[in-house]
mmCIF file with all atom_site columns, C-alpha atoms in Angstrom:
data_model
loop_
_atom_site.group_PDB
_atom_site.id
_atom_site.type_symbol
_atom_site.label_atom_id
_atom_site.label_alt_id
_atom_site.label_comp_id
_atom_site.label_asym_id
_atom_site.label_entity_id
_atom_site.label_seq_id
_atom_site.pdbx_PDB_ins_code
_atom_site.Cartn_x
_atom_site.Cartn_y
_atom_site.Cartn_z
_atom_site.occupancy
_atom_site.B_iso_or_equiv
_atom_site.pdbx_formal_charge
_atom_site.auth_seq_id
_atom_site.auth_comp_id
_atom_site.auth_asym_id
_atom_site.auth_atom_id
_atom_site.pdbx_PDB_model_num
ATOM 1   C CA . UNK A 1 1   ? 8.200   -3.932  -22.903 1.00 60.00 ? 280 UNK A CA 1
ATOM 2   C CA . UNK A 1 2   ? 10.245  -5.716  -19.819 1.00 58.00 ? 281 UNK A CA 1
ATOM 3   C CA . UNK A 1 3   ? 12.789  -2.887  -20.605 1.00 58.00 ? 282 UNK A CA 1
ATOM 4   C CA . UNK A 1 4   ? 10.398  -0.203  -20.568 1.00 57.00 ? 283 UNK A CA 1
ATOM 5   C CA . UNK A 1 5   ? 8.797   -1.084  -17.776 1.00 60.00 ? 284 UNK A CA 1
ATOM 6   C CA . UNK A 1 6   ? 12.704  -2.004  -15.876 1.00 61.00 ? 285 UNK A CA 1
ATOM 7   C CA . UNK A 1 7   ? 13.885  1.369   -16.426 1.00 55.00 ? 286 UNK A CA 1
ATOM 8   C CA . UNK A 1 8   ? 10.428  3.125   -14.856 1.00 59.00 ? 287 UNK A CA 1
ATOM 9   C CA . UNK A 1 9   ? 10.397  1.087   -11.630 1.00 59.00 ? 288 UNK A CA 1
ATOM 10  C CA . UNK A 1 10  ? 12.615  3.721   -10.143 1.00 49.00 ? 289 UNK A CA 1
ATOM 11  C CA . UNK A 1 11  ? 9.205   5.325   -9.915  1.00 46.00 ? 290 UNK A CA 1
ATOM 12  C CA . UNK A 1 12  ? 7.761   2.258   -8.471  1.00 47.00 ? 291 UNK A CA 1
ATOM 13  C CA . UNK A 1 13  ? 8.729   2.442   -4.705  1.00 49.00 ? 292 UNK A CA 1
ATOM 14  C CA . UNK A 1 14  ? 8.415   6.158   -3.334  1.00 42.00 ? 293 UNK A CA 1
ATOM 15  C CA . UNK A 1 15  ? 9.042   5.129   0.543   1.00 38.00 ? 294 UNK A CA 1
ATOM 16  C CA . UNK A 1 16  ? 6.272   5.419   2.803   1.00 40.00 ? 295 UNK A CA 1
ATOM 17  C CA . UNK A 1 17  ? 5.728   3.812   5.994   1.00 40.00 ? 296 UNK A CA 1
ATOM 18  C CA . UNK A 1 18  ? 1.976   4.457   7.344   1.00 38.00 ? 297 UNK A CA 1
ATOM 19  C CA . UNK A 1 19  ? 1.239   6.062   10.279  1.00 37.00 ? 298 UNK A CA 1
ATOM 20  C CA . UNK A 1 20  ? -12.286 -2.468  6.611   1.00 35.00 ? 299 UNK A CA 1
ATOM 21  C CA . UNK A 1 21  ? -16.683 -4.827  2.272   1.00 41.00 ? 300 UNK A CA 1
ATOM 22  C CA . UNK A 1 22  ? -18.196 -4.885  5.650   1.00 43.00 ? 301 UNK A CA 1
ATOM 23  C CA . UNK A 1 23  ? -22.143 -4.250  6.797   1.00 50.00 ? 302 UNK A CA 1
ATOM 24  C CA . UNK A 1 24  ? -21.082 -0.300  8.413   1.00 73.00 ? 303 UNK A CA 1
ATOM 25  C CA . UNK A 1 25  ? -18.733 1.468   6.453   1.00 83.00 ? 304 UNK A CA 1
ATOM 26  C CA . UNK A 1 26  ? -17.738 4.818   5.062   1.00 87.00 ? 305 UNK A CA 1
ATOM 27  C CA . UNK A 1 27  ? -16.689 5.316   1.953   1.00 88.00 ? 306 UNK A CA 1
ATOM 28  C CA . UNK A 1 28  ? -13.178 7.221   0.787   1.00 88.00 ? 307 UNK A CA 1
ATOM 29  C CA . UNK A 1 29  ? -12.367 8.772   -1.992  1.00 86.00 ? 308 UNK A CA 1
ATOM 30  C CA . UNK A 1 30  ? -8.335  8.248   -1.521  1.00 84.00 ? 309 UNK A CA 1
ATOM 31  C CA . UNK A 1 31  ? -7.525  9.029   -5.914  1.00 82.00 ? 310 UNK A CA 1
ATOM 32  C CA . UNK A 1 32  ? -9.723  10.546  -8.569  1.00 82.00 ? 311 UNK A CA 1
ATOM 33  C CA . UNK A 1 33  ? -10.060 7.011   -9.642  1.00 87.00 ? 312 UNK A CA 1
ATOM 34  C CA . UNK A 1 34  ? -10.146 5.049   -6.725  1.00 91.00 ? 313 UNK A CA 1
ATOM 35  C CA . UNK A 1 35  ? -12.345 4.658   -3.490  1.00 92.00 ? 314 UNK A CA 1
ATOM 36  C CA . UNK A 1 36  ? -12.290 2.258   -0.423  1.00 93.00 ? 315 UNK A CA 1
ATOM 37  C CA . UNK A 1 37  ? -14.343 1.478   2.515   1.00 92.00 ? 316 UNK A CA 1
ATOM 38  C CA . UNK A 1 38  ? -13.390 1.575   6.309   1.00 92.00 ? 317 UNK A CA 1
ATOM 39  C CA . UNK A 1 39  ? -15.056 0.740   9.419   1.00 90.00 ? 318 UNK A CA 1
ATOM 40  C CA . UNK A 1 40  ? -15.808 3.562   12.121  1.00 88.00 ? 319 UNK A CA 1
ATOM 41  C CA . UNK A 1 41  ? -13.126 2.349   14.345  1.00 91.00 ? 320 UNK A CA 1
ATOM 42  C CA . UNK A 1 42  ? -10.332 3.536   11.963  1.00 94.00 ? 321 UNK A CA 1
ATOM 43  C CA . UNK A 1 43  ? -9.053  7.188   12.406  1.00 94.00 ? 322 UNK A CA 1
ATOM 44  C CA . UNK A 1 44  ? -7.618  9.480   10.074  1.00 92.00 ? 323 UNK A CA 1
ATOM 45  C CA . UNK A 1 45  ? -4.894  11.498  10.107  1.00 89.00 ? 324 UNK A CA 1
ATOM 46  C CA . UNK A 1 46  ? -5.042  14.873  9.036   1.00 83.00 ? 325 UNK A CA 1
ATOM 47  C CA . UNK A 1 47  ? -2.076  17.153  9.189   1.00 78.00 ? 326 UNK A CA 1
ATOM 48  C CA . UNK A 1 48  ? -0.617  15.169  11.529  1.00 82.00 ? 327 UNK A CA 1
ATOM 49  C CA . UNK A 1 49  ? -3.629  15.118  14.017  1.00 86.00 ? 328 UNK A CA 1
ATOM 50  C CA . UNK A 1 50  ? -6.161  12.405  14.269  1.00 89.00 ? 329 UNK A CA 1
ATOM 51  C CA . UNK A 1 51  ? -9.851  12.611  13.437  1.00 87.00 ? 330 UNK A CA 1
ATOM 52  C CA . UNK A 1 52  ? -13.147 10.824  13.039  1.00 86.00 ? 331 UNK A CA 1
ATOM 53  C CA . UNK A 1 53  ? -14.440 9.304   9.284   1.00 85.00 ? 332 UNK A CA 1
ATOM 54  C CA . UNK A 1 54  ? -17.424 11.430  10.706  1.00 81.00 ? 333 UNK A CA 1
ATOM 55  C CA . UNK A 1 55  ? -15.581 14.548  10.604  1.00 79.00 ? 334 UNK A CA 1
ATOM 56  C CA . UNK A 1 56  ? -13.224 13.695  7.795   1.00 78.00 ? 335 UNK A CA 1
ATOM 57  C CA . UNK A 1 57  ? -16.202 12.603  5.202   1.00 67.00 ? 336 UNK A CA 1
ATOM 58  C CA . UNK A 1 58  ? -15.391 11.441  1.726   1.00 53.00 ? 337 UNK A CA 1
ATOM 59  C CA . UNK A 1 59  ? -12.311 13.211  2.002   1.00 51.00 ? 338 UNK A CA 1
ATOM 60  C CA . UNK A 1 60  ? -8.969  12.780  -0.093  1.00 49.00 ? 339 UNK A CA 1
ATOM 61  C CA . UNK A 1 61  ? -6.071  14.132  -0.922  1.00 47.00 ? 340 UNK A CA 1
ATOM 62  C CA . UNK A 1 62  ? -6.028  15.457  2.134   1.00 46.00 ? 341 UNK A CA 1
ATOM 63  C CA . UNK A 1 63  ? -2.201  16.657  1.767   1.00 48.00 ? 342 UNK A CA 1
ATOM 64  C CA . UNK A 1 64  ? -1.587  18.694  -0.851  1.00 46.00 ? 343 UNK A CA 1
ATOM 65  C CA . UNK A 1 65  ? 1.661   19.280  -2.343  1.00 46.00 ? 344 UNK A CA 1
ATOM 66  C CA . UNK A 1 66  ? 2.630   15.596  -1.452  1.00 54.00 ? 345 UNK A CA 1
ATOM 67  C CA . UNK A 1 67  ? 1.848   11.904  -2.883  1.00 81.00 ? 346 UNK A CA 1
ATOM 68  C CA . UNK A 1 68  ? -0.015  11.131  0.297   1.00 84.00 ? 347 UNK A CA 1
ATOM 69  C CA . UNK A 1 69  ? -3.455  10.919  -0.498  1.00 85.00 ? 348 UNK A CA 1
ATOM 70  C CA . UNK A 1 70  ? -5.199  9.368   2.394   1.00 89.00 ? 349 UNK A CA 1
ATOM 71  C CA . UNK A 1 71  ? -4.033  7.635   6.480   1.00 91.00 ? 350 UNK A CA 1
ATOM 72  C CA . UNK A 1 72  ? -5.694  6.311   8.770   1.00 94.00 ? 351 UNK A CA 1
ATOM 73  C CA . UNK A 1 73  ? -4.510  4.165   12.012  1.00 95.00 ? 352 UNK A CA 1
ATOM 74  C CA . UNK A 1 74  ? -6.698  1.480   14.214  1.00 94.00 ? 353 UNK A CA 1
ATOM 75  C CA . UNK A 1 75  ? -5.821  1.248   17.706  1.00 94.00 ? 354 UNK A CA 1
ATOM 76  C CA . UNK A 1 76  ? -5.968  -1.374  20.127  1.00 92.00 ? 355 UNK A CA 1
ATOM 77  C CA . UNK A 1 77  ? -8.124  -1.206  23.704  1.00 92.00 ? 356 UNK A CA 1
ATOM 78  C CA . UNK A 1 78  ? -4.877  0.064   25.128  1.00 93.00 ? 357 UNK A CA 1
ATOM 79  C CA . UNK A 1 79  ? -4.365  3.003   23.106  1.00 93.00 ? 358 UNK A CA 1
ATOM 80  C CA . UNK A 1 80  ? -1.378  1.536   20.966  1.00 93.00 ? 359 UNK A CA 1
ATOM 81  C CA . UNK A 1 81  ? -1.775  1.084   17.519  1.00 93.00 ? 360 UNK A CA 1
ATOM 82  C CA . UNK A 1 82  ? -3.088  -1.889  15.924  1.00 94.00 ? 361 UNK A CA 1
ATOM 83  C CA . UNK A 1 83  ? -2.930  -1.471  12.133  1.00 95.00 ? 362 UNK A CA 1
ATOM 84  C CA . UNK A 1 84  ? -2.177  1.446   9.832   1.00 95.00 ? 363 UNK A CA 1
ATOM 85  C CA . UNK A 1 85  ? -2.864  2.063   6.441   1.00 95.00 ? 364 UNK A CA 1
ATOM 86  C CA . UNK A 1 86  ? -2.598  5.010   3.533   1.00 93.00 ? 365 UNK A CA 1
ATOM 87  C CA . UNK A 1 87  ? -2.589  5.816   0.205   1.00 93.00 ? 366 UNK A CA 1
ATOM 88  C CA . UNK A 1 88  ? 0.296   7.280   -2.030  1.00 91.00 ? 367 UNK A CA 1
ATOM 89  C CA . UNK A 1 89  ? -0.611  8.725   -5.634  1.00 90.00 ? 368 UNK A CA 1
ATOM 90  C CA . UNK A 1 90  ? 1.880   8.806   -8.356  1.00 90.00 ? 369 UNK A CA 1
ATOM 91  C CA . UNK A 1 91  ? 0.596   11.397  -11.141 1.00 88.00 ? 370 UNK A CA 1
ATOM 92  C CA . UNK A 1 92  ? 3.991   11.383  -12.834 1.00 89.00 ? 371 UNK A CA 1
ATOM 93  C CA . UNK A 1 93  ? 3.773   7.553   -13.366 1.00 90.00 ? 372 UNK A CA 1
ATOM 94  C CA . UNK A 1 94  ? 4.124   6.426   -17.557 1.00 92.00 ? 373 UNK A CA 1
ATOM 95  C CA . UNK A 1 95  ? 3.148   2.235   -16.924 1.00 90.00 ? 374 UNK A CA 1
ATOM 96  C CA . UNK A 1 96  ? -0.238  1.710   -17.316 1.00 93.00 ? 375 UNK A CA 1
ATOM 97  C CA . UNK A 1 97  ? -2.393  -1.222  -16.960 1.00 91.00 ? 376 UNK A CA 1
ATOM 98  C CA . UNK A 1 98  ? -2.028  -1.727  -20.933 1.00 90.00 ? 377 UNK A CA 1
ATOM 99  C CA . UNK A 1 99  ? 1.817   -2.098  -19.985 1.00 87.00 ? 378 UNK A CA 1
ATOM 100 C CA . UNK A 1 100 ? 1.357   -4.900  -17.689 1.00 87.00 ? 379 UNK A CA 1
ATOM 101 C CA . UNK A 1 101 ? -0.931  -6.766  -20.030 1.00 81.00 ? 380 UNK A CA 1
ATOM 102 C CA . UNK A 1 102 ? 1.169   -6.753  -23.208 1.00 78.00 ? 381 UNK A CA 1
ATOM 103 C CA . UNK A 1 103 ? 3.881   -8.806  -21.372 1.00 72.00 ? 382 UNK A CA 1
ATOM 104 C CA . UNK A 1 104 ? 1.807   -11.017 -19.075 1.00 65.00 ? 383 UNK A CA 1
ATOM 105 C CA . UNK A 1 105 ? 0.970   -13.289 -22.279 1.00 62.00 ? 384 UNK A CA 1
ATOM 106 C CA . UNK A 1 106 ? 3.654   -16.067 -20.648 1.00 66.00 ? 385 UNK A CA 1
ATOM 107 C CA . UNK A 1 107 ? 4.246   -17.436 -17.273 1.00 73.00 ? 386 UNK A CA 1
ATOM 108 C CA . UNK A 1 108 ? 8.186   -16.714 -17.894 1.00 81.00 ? 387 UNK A CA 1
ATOM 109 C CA . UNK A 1 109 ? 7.355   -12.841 -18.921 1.00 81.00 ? 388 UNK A CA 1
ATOM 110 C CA . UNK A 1 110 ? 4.879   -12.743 -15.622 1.00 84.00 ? 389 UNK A CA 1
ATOM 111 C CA . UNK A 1 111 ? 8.031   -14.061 -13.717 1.00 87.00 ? 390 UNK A CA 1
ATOM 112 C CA . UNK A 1 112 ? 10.559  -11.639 -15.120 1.00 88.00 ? 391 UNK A CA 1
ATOM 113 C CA . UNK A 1 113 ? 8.245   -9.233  -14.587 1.00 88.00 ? 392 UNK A CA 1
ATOM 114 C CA . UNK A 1 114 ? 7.386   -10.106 -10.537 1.00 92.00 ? 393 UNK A CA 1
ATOM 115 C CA . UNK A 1 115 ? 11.133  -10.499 -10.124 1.00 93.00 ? 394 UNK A CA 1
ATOM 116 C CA . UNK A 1 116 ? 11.964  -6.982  -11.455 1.00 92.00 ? 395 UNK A CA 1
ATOM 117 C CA . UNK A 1 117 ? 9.142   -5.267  -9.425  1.00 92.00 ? 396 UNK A CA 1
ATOM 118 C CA . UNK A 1 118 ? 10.270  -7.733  -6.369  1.00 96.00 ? 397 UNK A CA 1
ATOM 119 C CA . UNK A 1 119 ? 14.326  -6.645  -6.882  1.00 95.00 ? 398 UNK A CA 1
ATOM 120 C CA . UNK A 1 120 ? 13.377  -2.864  -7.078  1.00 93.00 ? 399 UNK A CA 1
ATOM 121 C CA . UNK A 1 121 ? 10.946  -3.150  -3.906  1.00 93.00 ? 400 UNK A CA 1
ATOM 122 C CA . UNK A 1 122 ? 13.874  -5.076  -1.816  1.00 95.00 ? 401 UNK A CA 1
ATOM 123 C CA . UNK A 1 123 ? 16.379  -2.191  -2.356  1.00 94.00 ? 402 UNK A CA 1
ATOM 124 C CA . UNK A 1 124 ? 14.504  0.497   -1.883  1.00 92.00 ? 403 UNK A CA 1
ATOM 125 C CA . UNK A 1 125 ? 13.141  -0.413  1.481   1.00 93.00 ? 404 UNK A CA 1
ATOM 126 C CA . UNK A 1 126 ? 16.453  -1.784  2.610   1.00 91.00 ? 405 UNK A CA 1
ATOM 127 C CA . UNK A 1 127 ? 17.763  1.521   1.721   1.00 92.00 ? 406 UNK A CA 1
ATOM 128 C CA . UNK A 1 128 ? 15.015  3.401   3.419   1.00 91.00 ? 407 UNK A CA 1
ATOM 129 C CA . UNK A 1 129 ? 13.636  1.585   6.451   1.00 92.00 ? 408 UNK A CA 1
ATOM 130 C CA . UNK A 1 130 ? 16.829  2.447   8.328   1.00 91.00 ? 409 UNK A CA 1
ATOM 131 C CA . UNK A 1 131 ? 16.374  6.371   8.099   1.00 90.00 ? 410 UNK A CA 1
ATOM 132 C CA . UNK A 1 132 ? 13.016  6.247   9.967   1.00 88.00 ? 411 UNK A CA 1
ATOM 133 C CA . UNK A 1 133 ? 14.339  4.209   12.383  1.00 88.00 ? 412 UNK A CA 1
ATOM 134 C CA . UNK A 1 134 ? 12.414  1.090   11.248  1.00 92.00 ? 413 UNK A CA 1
ATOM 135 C CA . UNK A 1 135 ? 14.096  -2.871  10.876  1.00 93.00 ? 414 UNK A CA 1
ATOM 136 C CA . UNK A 1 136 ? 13.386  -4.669  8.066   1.00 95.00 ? 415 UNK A CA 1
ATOM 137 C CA . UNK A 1 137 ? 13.146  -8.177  9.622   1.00 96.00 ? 416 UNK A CA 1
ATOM 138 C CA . UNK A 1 138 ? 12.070  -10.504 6.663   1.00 96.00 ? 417 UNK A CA 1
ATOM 139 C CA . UNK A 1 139 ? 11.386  -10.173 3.278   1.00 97.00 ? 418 UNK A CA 1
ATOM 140 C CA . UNK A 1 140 ? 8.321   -12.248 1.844   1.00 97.00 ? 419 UNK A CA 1
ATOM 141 C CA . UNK A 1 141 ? 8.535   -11.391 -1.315  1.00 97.00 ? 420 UNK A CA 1
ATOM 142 C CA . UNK A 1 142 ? 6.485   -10.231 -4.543  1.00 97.00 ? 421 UNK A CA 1
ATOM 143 C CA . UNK A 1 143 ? 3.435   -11.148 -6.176  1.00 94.00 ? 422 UNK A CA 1
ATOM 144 C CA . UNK A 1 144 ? 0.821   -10.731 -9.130  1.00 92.00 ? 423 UNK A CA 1
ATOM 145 C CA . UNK A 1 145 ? -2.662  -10.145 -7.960  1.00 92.00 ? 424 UNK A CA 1
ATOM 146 C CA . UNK A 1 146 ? -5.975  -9.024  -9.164  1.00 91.00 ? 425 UNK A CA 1
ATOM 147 C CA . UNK A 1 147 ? -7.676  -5.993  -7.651  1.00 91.00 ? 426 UNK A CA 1
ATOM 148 C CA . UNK A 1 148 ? -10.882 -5.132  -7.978  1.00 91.00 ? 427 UNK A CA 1
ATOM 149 C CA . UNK A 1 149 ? -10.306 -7.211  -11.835 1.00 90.00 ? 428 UNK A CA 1
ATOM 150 C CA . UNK A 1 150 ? -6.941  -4.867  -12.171 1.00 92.00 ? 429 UNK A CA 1
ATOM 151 C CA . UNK A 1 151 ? -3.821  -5.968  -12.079 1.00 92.00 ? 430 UNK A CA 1
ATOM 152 C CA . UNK A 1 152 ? -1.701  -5.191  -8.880  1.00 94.00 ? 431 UNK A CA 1
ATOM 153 C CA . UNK A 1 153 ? 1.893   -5.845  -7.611  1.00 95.00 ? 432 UNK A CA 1
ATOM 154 C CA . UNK A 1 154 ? 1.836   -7.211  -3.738  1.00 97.00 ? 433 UNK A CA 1
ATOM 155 C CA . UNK A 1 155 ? 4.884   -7.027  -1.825  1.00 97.00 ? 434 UNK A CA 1
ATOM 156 C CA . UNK A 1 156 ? 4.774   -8.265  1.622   1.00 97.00 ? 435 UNK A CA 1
ATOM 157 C CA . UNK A 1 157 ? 7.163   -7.604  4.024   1.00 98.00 ? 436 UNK A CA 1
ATOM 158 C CA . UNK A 1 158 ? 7.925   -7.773  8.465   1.00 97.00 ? 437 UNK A CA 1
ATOM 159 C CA . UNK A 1 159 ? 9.632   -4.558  9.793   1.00 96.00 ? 438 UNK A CA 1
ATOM 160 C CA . UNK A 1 160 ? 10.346  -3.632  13.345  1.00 94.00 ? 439 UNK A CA 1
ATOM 161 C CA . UNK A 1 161 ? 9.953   -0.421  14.953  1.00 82.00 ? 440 UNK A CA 1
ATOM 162 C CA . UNK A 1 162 ? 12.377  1.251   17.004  1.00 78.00 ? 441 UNK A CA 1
ATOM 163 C CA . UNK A 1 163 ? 9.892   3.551   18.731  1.00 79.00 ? 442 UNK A CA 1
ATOM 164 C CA . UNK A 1 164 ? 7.314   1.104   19.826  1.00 81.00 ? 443 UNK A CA 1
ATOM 165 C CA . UNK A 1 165 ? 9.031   -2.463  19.519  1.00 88.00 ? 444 UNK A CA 1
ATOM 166 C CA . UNK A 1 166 ? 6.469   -3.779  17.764  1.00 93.00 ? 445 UNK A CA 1
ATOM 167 C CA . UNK A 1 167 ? 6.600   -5.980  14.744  1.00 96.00 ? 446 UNK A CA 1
ATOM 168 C CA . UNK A 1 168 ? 4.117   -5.102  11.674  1.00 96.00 ? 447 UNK A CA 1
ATOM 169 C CA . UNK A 1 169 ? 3.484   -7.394  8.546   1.00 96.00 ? 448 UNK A CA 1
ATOM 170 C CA . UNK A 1 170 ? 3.163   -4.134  5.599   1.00 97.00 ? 449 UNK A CA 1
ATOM 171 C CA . UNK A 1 171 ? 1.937   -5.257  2.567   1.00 96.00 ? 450 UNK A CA 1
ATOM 172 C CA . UNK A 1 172 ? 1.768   -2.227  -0.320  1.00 96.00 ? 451 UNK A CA 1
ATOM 173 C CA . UNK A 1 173 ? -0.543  -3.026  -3.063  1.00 96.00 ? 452 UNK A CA 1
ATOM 174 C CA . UNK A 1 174 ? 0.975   -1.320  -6.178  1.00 94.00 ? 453 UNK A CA 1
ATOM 175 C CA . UNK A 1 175 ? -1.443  -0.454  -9.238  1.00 94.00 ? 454 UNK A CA 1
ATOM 176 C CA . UNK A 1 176 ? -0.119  0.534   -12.181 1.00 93.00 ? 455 UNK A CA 1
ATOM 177 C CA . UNK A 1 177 ? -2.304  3.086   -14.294 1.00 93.00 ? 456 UNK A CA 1
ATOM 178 C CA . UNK A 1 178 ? -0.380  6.037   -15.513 1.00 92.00 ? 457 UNK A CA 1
ATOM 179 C CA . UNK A 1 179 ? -0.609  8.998   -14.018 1.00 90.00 ? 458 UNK A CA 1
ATOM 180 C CA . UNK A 1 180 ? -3.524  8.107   -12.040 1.00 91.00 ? 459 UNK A CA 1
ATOM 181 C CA . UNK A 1 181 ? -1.102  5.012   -10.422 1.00 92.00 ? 460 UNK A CA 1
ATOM 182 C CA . UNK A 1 182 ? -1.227  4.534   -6.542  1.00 93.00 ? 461 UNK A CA 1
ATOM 183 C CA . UNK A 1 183 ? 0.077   2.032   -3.588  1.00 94.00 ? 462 UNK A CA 1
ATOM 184 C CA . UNK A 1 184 ? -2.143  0.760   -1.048  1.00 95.00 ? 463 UNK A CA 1
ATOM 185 C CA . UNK A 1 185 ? 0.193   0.446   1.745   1.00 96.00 ? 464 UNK A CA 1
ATOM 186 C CA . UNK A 1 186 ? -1.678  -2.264  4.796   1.00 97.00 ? 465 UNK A CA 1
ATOM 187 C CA . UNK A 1 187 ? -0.071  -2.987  7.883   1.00 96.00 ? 466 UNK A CA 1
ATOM 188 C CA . UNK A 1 188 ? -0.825  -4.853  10.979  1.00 95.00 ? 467 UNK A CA 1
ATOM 189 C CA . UNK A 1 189 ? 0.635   -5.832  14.295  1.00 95.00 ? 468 UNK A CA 1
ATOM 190 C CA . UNK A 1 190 ? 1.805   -9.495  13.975  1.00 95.00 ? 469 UNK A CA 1
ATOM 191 C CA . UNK A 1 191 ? 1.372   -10.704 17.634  1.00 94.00 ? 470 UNK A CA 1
ATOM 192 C CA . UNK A 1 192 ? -2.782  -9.807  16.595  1.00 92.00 ? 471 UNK A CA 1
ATOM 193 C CA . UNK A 1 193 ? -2.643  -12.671 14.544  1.00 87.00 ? 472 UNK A CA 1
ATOM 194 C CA . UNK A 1 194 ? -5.301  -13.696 11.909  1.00 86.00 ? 473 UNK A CA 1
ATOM 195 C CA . UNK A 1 195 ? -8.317  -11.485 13.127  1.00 82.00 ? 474 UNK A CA 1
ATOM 196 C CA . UNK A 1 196 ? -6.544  -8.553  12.094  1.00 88.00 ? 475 UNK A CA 1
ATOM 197 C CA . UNK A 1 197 ? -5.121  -9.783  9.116   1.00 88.00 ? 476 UNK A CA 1
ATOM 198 C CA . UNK A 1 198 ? -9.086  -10.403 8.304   1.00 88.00 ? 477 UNK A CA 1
ATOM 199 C CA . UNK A 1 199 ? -9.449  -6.386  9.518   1.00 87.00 ? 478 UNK A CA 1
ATOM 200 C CA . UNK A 1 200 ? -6.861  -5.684  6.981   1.00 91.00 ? 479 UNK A CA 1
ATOM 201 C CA . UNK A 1 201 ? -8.275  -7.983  4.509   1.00 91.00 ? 480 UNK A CA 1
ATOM 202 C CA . UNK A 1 202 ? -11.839 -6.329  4.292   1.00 91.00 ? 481 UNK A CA 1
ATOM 203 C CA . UNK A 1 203 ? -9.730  -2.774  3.001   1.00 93.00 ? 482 UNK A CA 1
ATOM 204 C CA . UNK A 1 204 ? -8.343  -4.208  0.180   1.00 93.00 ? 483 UNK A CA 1
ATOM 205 C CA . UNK A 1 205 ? -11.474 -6.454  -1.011  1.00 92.00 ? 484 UNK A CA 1
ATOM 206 C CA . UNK A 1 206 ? -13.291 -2.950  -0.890  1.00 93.00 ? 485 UNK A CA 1
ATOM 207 C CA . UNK A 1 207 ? -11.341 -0.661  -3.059  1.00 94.00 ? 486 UNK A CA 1
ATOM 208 C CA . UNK A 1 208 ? -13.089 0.159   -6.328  1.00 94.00 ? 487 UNK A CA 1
ATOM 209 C CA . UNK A 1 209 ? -11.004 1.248   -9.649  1.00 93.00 ? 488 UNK A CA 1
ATOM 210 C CA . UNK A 1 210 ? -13.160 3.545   -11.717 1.00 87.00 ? 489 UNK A CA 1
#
C-alpha cells in the first residue's frame, strides 16, 4: 500500500498559492463533501474581483474548469492583506481515506508514510514557488492530523513574497478521499503573530466532511 500510495503523490501537490467555529459566521460550501465557516471580515474572490460572503452566499466552485473551488483574503486596517486562504479539489484523485488507514496500523508505516507525503510536498514547492515570484524561506515540515475525525496531511511551510515583502506561514491541509480529495491551503502574515494564527485556527476547526 506504501507503493501505491508513493507512486499517486504526484497527484498530491497541484501548486497553489492563495490569494474563521466562531459565534457569527457564514457557512461555505467549498466541495460536494465539504463545508467551512468564515467570519464577515473575510472576502472572496470571484473571478479575480473581490466580494462580500453577503453577496457570494453558500457559494462554491466558483471557478469552473479549474481545481479552485473556493478564496477568500482578510485584510489588515491598512488595506494590505492579512491572511489568505482557498480550496483546491482533486476529482481525479485514486487514495482514499481507506488507503491511509490500511497502512497507519504501525508508528514506522505512519512515518514512511509522513516522510513520503513530506519529500513530495518539499519538491514540488521548491520547484514552483520560484515561478510566481514567491521565496521559500523555511521548511517546517509534515504531519498526520485529524480533521473533523478524518485523516489529513499538514505541511507547514514560511515563503516570502516578492511583490509585497511580506513573510506568510502557509499551511495546506491535504485530505485524501478519492475523487472527492481537496487541500485546505491557510496562510497568515507572520509579523501578526499568534492572534492571527488563532484567526486561521477557527477555519480549520470548522470544516465539516460529509
Amino acid at each position: 500500500m506504501i507503493r501505491y500510495i508513493s507512486a499517486n503523490l504526484v497527484l498530491l501537490f497541484t501548486i497553489f498559492v492563495s490569494h474563521s467555529v466562531a459565534a457569527s459566521c457564514t457557512a461555505i460550501n467549498v466541495a460536494p463533501n465539504a463545508s467551512l465557516c468564515l467570519q464577515s471580515e473575510w472576502r472572496p474572490i470571484v473571478g479575480g474581483t473581490l466580494t462580500t460572503l453577503d453577496a457570494f452566499g453558500s457559494g462554491g466552485h466558483i471557478s469552473e474548469g479549474t481545481t479552485l473551488s473556493f478564496a477568500a483574503n482578510l485584510y489588515d486596517k491598512n488595506g494590505a492583506v492579512a491572511a489568505m486562504m482557498n480550496v483546491r479539489r482533486y476529482p481525479t484523485e485514486t487514495i482514499s481515506q481507506a488507503d491511509i488507514a490500511d497502512i497507519t496500523g504501525t508508528s514506522d508505516e505512519i512515518q514512511e508514510l509522513v516522510s513520503l507525503v513530506d519529500k513530495s510536498a518539499r519538491g514540488a514547492l521548491k520547484a514552483e514557488l520560484p515561478k510566481q515570484g514567491i521565496k521559500l524561506l523555511g521548511w517546517l515540515g509534515t504531519k498526520l492530523d485529524r480533521l473533523d475525525a478524518k485523516a489529513v496531511f499538514v505541511t507547514t511551510y514560511r515563503r516570502l513574497s516578492n511583490h509585497t515583502q511580506a513573510v506568510f506561514v502557509v499551511r495546506h491541509v491535504r485530505y485524501f478521499g478519492a475523487s472527492e480529495s481537496f487541500t485546505l491551503t491557510l496562510s497568515h502574515r507572520e509579523d501578526l503573530g499568534a492572534a492571527m494564527l488563532g484567526a486561521i485556527n477557527i477555519i480549520k476547526e470548522s470544516v465539516h466532511i460529509r
